Amino acid sequence: MTGNKTAKKQLASGIVTVAVLAVCLCITTLALVYSMVSVEGNLFQTGRIEINLNDGKPVITEDEFLFEPGATVEKQFFIENTGTWGAYYKIYMENLEGGLADVLEVTLRDGETVLYSGTASGFTKENTAAAQGSLAIGERRELTISFHFPENAGNRTQDLYLSFDLRADAVQTKNNPTGLFE
């Protein structure tokens, strides 16, 4: 009889333990569901940053102009935000080659606002700041780039050339109030 009483106590103890664990599981599950359902204002959106720089066409083509001291060439091109979010942008030259990189003076303007002014060799991603303001979704800006061959360049620059790729980088405006390009 004593063994029977012990078995009944163990069975009762096991049933109570299972019941307590089941209640704890129910409470934990309800707390988790409540926290998932009751959190308000947490909306996550993803966007696409995409920039159209002159439809991928060169701004100036090889052999389009013969540069000589005193000459200035101005070319128009555009940048357009084709993404799904507002964007800050910067334009710069990459893959610079040729001795004229240290001679030609380049000026990039958005209307009357000068975005860059200096030699072609200085017009790099690291040296160029972001444009003031941002491009809204679907916004297109007409830009002007000018190349000036200084009058005092002299004969030392004969037979020199410049080759480059014009690039644009963009970052989202959302959660980036200062337009950081990191």
C-alpha positions as a printed NumPy array, in Angstrom:
array([[  0.   ,   0.   ,   0.   ],
       [  2.786,   2.375,   0.697],
       [  4.12 ,   1.939,  -2.856],
       [  0.671,   2.674,  -4.21 ],
       [  0.457,   5.928,  -2.191],
       [  3.908,   7.006,  -3.41 ],
       [  2.995,   6.326,  -7.018],
       [ -0.22 ,   8.354,  -6.598],
       [  1.753,  11.251,  -5.051],
       [  4.284,  11.157,  -7.904],
       [  1.481,  11.032, -10.472],
       [ -0.306,  13.958,  -8.797],
       [  2.977,  15.896,  -8.588],
       [  3.674,  15.24 , -12.31 ],
       [  0.163,  16.362, -13.278],
       [  0.531,  19.577, -11.238],
       [  3.956,  20.242, -12.828],
       [  2.569,  19.727, -16.345],
       [ -0.389,  21.99 , -15.547],
       [  1.908,  24.753, -14.201],
       [  4.165,  24.496, -17.274],
       [  1.123,  24.612, -19.578],
       [ -0.154,  27.759, -17.826],
       [  3.325,  29.364, -18.126],
       [  3.465,  28.471, -21.825],
       [  0.004,  29.972, -22.383],
       [  0.935,  33.188, -20.567],
       [  4.208,  33.517, -22.504],
       [  2.453,  32.887, -25.829],
       [ -0.244,  35.45 , -25.042],
       [  2.385,  38.033, -24.02 ],
       [  4.314,  37.464, -27.26 ],
       [  1.185,  37.718, -29.411],
       [  0.045,  40.837, -27.567],
       [  3.427,  42.531, -28.009],
       [  3.41 ,  41.763, -31.757],
       [ -0.131,  42.973, -32.229],
       [  0.027,  46.02 , -29.994],
       [  3.215,  47.689, -31.339],
       [  2.001,  50.681, -33.322],
       [  3.827,  53.023, -35.663],
       [  6.511,  50.563, -36.757],
       [  6.26 ,  50.745, -40.522],
       [  9.203,  49.489, -42.512],
       [  9.619,  50.504, -46.128],
       [ 12.283,  49.642, -48.622],
       [ 13.14 ,  51.836, -51.538],
       [ 15.33 ,  51.889, -54.592],
       [ 17.897,  54.599, -55.223],
       [ 18.437,  54.918, -58.955],
       [ 19.904,  57.827, -60.897],
       [ 19.776,  58.407, -64.646],
       [ 22.881,  60.327, -65.684],
       [ 22.354,  61.634, -69.234],
       [ 20.789,  58.334, -70.366],
       [ 24.266,  56.797, -70.089],
       [ 25.509,  58.887, -73.033],
       [ 28.884,  60.651, -72.875],
       [ 28.747,  64.338, -72.074],
       [ 31.669,  64.995, -74.385],
       [ 32.962,  62.507, -76.925],
       [ 36.439,  61.739, -78.136],
       [ 37.61 ,  64.025, -80.939],
       [ 34.501,  66.232, -80.561],
       [ 36.67 ,  69.278, -79.831],
       [ 40.277,  70.203, -80.386],
       [ 41.327,  72.015, -77.237],
       [ 43.828,  74.827, -77.538],
       [ 44.966,  77.466, -75.062],
       [ 42.189,  79.969, -74.324],
       [ 39.369,  77.678, -75.501],
       [ 36.288,  76.999, -73.36 ],
       [ 33.739,  74.311, -74.149],
       [ 30.365,  74.082, -72.404],
       [ 28.155,  70.998, -72.531],
       [ 24.651,  70.416, -71.182],
       [ 23.541,  67.133, -69.619],
       [ 21.013,  65.967, -67.052],
       [ 20.622,  63.97 , -63.882],
       [ 17.269,  62.415, -62.988],
       [ 15.998,  60.508, -59.971],
       [ 14.298,  57.386, -61.34 ],
       [ 14.222,  55.626, -57.968],
       [ 11.479,  55.288, -55.394],
       [ 12.933,  57.66 , -52.801],
       [ 14.381,  61.17 , -52.7  ],
       [ 18.159,  61.22 , -53.106],
       [ 21.214,  63.344, -52.48 ],
       [ 23.76 ,  63.138, -55.274],
       [ 27.311,  63.983, -56.193],
       [ 28.932,  64.011, -59.612],
       [ 32.623,  63.385, -60.203],
       [ 35.195,  62.06 , -62.685],
       [ 36.624,  58.579, -62.498],
       [ 39.251,  56.675, -64.502],
       [ 41.125,  59.887, -65.292],
       [ 43.946,  59.44 , -67.782],
       [ 46.163,  61.877, -69.623],
       [ 48.318,  64.899, -68.975],
       [ 45.49 ,  67.407, -69.471],
       [ 43.954,  66.288, -66.143],
       [ 46.232,  68.755, -64.335],
       [ 45.728,  71.495, -66.962],
       [ 42.05 ,  71.712, -67.927],
       [ 39.859,  73.744, -65.589],
       [ 36.464,  72.143, -65.061],
       [ 33.349,  73.851, -63.727],
       [ 30.104,  72.002, -63.002],
       [ 26.972,  74.122, -62.505],
       [ 23.352,  73.538, -61.609],
       [ 21.878,  76.775, -62.949],
       [ 23.861,  79.531, -61.225],
       [ 25.061,  77.244, -58.432],
       [ 28.632,  75.999, -58.885],
       [ 28.91 ,  72.369, -57.792],
       [ 32.625,  72.037, -58.625],
       [ 35.394,  74.293, -59.899],
       [ 39.007,  73.204, -60.3  ],
       [ 41.227,  71.019, -62.407],
       [ 39.968,  67.754, -63.847],
       [ 42.427,  65.856, -61.634],
       [ 40.716,  67.277, -58.532],
       [ 37.203,  66.391, -59.694],
       [ 37.214,  63.008, -57.909],
       [ 34.778,  61.172, -55.68 ],
       [ 36.85 ,  61.951, -52.595],
       [ 37.241,  65.662, -53.385],
       [ 33.717,  66.432, -54.52 ],
       [ 30.941,  67.403, -52.141],
       [ 27.31 ,  66.437, -52.563],
       [ 25.076,  68.863, -54.417],
       [ 23.036,  71.188, -52.24 ],
       [ 19.489,  69.93 , -51.777],
       [ 18.139,  66.664, -53.036],
       [ 16.432,  65.197, -56.079],
       [ 12.798,  64.33 , -55.479],
       [ 11.32 ,  61.202, -57.028],
       [ 11.081,  61.818, -60.782],
       [ 12.935,  65.153, -60.601],
       [ 15.326,  66.001, -63.431],
       [ 17.979,  68.725, -63.326],
       [ 19.793,  70.199, -66.294],
       [ 23.476,  70.685, -65.527],
       [ 26.299,  72.428, -67.369],
       [ 29.921,  71.352, -67.427],
       [ 32.596,  73.578, -68.895],
       [ 36.162,  72.758, -69.805],
       [ 38.599,  75.679, -70.027],
       [ 42.097,  75.352, -71.443],
       [ 44.125,  78.14 , -69.722],
       [ 45.744,  80.658, -72.063],
       [ 49.082,  80.358, -70.285],
       [ 49.298,  76.559, -70.707],
       [ 51.946,  76.962, -73.405],
       [ 53.61 ,  74.451, -75.654],
       [ 54.31 ,  71.988, -72.864],
       [ 50.717,  70.751, -73.168],
       [ 50.843,  69.953, -76.888],
       [ 49.844,  66.376, -77.676],
       [ 48.394,  65.787, -74.206],
       [ 44.934,  64.275, -73.784],
       [ 42.257,  63.684, -71.157],
       [ 40.059,  60.635, -70.821],
       [ 37.519,  60.159, -68.02 ],
       [ 34.199,  58.657, -66.996],
       [ 31.615,  61.037, -65.56 ],
       [ 29.895,  59.355, -62.607],
       [ 27.087,  60.071, -60.16 ],
       [ 26.59 ,  58.602, -56.696],
       [ 23.353,  58.899, -54.761],
       [ 22.141,  58.161, -51.244],
       [ 18.639,  58.212, -49.842],
       [ 17.215,  61.234, -48.075],
       [ 15.176,  59.109, -45.641],
       [ 16.966,  58.881, -42.272],
       [ 19.929,  60.75 , -43.773],
       [ 19.285,  64.431, -43.009],
       [ 22.871,  65.504, -43.641],
       [ 23.346,  63.63 , -46.925],
       [ 26.221,  61.467, -45.768],
       [ 27.881,  59.295, -48.438],
       [ 29.308,  56.513, -46.244]])
